[in-house]
mmCIF file of C-alpha atoms in Angstrom:
data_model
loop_
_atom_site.group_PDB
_atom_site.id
_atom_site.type_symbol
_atom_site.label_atom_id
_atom_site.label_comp_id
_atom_site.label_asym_id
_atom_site.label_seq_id
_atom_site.Cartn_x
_atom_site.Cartn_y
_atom_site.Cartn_z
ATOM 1 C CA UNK A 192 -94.270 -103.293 17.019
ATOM 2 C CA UNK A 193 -94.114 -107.358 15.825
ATOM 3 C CA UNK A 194 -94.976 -105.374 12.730
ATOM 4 C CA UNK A 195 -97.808 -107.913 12.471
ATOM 5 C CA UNK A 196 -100.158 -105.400 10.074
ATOM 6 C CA UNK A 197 -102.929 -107.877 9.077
ATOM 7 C CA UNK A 198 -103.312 -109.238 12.462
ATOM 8 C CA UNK A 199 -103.507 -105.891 14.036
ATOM 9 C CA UNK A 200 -106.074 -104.757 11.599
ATOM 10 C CA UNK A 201 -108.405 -108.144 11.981
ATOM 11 C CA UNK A 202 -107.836 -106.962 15.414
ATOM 12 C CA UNK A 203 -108.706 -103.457 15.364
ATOM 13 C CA UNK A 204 -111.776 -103.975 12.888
ATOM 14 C CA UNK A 205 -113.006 -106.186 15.514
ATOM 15 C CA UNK A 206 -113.164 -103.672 17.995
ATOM 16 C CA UNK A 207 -114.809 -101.340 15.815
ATOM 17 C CA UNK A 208 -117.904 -103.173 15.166
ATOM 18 C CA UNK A 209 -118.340 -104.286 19.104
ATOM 19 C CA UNK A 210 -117.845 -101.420 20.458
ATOM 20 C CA UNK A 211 -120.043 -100.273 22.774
ATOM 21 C CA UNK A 212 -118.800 -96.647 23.700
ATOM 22 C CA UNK A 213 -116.865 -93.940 21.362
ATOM 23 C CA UNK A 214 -113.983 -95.470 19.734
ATOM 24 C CA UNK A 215 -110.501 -93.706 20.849
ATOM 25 C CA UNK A 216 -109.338 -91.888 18.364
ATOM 26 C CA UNK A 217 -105.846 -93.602 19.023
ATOM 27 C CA UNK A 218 -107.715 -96.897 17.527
ATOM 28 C CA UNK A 219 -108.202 -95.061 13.563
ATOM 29 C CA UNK A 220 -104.701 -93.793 13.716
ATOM 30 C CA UNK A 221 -103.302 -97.353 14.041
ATOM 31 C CA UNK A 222 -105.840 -98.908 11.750
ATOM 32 C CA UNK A 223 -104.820 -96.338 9.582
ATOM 33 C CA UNK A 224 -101.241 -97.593 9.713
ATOM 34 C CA UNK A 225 -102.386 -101.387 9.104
ATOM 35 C CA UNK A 226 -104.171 -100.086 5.812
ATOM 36 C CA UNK A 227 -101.267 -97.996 4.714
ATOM 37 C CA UNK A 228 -98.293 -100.977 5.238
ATOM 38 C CA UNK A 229 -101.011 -103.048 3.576
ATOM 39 C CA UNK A 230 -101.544 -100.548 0.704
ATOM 40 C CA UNK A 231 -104.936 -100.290 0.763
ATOM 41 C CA UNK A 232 -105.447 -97.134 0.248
ATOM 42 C CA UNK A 233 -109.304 -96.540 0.586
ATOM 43 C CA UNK A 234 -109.403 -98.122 3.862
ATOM 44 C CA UNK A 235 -106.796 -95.788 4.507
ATOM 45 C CA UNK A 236 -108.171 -92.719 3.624
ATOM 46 C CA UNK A 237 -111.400 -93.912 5.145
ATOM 47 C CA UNK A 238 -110.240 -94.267 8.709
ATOM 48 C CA UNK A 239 -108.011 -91.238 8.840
ATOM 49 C CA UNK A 240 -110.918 -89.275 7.936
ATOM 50 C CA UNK A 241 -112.244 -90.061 11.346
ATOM 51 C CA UNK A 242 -109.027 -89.703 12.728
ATOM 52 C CA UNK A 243 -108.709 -86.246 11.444
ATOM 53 C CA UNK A 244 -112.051 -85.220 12.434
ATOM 54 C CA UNK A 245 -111.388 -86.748 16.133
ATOM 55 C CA UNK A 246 -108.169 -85.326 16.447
ATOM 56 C CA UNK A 247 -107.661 -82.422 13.417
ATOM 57 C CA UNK A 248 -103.940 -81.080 14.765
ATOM 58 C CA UNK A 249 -102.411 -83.871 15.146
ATOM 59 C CA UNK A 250 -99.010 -84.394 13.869
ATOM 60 C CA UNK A 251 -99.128 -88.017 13.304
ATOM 61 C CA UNK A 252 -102.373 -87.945 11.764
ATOM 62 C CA UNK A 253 -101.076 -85.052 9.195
ATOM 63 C CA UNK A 254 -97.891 -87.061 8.409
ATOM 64 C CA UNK A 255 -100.398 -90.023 7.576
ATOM 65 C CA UNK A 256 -102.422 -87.760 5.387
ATOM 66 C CA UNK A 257 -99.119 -86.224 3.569
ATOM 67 C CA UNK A 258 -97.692 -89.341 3.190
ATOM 68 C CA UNK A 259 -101.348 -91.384 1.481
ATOM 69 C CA UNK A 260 -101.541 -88.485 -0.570
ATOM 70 C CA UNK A 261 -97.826 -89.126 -2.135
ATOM 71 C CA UNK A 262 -98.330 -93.083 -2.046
ATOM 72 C CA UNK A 263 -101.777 -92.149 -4.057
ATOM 73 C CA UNK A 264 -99.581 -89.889 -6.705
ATOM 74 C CA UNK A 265 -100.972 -86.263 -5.592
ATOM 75 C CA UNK A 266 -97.821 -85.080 -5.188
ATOM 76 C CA UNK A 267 -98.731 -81.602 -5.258
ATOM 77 C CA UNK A 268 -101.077 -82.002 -2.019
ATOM 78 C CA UNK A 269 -99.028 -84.175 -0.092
ATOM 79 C CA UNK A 270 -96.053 -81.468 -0.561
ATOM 80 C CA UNK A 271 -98.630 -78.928 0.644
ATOM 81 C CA UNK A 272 -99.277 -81.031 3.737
ATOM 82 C CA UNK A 273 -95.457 -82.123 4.265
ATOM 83 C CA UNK A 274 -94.497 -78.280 4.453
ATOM 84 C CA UNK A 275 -97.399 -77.338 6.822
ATOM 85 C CA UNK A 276 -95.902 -79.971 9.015
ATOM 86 C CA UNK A 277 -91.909 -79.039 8.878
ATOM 87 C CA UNK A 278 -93.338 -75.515 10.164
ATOM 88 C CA UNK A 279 -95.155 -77.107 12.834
ATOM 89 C CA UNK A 280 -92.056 -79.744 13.385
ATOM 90 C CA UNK A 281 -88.942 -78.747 11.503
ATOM 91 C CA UNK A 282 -87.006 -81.241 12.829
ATOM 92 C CA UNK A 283 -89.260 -84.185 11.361
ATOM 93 C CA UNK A 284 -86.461 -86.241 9.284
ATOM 94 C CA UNK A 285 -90.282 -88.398 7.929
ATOM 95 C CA UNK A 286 -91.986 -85.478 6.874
ATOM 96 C CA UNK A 287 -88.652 -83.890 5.568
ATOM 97 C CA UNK A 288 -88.314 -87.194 3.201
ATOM 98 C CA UNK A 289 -91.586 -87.411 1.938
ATOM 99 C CA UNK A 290 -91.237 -83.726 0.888
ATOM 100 C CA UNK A 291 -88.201 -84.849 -1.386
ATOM 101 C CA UNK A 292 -89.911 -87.650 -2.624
ATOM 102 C CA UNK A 293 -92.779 -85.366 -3.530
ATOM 103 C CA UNK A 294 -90.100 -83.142 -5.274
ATOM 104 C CA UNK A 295 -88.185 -85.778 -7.123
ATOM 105 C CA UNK A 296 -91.462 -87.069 -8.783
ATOM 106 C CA UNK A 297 -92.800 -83.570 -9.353
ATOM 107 C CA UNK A 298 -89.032 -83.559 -11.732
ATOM 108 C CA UNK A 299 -87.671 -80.707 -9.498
ATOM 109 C CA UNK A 300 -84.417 -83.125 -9.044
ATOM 110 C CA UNK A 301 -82.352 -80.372 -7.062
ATOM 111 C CA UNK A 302 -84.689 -79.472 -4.773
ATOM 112 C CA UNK A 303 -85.384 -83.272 -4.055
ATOM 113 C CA UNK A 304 -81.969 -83.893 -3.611
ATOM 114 C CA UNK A 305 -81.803 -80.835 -1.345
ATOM 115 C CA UNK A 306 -84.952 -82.057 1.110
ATOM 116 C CA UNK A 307 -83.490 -85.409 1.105
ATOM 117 C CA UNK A 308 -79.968 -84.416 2.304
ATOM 118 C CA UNK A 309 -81.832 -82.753 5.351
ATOM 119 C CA UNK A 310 -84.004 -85.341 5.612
ATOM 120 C CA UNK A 311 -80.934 -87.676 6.152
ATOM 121 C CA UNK A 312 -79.160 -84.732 8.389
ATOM 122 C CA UNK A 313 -82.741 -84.729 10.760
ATOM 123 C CA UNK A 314 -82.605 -88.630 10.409
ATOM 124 C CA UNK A 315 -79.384 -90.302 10.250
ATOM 125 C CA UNK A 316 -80.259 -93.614 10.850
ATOM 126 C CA UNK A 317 -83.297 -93.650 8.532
ATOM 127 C CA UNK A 318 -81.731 -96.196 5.673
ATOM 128 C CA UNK A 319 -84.877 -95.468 3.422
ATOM 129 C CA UNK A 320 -84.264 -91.652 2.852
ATOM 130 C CA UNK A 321 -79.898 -92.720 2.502
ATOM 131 C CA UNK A 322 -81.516 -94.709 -0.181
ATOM 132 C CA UNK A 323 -83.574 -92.399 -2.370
ATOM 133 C CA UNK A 324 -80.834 -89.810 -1.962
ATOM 134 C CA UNK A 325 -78.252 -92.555 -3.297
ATOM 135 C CA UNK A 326 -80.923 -93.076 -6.101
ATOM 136 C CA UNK A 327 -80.722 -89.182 -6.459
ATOM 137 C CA UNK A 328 -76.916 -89.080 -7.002
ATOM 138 C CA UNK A 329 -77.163 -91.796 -9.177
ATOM 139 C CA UNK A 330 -79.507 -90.327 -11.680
ATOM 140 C CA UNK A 331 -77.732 -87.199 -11.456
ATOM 141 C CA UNK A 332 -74.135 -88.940 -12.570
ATOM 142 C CA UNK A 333 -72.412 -88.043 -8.987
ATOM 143 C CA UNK A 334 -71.629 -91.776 -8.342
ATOM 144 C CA UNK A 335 -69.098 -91.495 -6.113
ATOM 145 C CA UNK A 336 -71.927 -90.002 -3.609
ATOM 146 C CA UNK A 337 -74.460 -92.343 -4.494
ATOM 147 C CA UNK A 338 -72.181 -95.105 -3.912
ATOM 148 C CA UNK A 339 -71.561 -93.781 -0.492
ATOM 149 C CA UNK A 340 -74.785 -93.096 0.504
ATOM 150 C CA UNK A 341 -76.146 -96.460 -0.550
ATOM 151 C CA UNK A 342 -73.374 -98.252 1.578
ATOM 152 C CA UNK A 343 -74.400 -96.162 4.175
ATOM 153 C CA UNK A 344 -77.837 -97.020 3.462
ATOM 154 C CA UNK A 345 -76.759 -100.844 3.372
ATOM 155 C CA UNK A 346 -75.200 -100.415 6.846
ATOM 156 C CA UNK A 347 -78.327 -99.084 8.501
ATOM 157 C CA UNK A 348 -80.096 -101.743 6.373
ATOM 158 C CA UNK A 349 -77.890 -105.432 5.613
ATOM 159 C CA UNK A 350 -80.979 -106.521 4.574
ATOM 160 C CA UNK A 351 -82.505 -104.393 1.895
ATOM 161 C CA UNK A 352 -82.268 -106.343 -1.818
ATOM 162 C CA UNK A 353 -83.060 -102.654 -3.459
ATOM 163 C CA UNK A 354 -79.665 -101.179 -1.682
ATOM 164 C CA UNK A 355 -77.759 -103.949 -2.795
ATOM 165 C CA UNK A 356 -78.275 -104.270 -5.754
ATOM 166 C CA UNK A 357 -78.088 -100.128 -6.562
ATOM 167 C CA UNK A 358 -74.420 -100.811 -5.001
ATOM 168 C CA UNK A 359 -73.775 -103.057 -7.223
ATOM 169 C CA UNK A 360 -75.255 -101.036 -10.140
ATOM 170 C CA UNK A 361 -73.014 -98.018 -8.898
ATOM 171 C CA UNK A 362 -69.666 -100.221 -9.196
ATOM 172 C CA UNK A 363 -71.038 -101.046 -12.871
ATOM 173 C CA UNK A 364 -71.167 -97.189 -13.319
ATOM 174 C CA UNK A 365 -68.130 -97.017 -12.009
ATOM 175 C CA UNK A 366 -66.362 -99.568 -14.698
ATOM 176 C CA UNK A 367 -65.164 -101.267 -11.078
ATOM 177 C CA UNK A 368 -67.121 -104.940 -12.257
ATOM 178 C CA UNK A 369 -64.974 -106.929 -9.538
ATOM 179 C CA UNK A 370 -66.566 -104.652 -6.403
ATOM 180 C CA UNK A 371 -70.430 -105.027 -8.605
ATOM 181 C CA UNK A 372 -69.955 -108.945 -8.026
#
């Protein structure tokens, strides 16, 4: 939660190799997470093999596996994965996001743009998936959306750099170089 990853690995490694009885399966999930915010992706895929195996329905543990696979470019799997898990949980804004991500890098722009409008519909307050829908509307010439959606991205996020400056880029588009300053 201090979103201390490196710590809470060192941490969880530790327990690993003194551990005297089976490990809860609870402990790879969240060394899993450590690996993935640290983007090693091995480690990753490592301990959320054991996770899987310990605990093979598990939502989070699918998300995790859907979302490596994208951050490791198989977009094809991951999307297979993501859509498993929005019939399982359609109301998953995450899972929902990912799947647009997976479209928008497979070059099947509408349907990205699609997922991520539901995405941000199941997850209003997620700023990341406001983002890559601005980004969307952006590439696809519709700045007066992207421009909203990124300040709407910027509200749920004053501190993101990235939304910034695609505001600012968006005002440039929009020959409106007073607001881009």
């Amino acid at each position: 939660s201090e979103r201390k990853f490196e710590a809470a690995r060192e941490i969880l490694e530790a327990m690993l190799v003194s551990a005297e009885e089976p490990v809860p399966p609870e402990t790879y999930y969240q060394l899993t997470v450590c690996y993935l915010k640290q983007t090693s992706w091995k480690q990753a895929e490592k301990t959320l093999e054991i996770f899987l195996r310990l605990s093979p329905e598990n939502p989070s543990a699918l998300y995790l596996k859907g979302y490596l696979l994208f951050r490791t470019e198989r977009y094809e799997e991951s999307l297979r994965i993501m859509e498993l898990l929005i019939k399982r949980q359609p109301a998953n804004g995450a899972s929902q996001k990912v799947i647009g991500l997976d479209h928008f890098m497979l070059g099947k722009i509408e349907q990205a743009e699609e997922e991520l409008k539901r995405a941000t519909e199941l997850a209003p307050q997620d700023a990341e998936a406001h983002y890559y829908l601005g980004r969307i509307y952006f590439t696809r010439n519709n700045l007066p959306a992207a421009l909203a959606t990124f300040q709407r991205a910027a509200d749920l996020d004053p501190s993101s750099v990235k939304i910034f400056n695609h505001i600012g880029q968006t005002y440039e588009a929009l020959v409106q170089y007073t607001e881009a300053c």
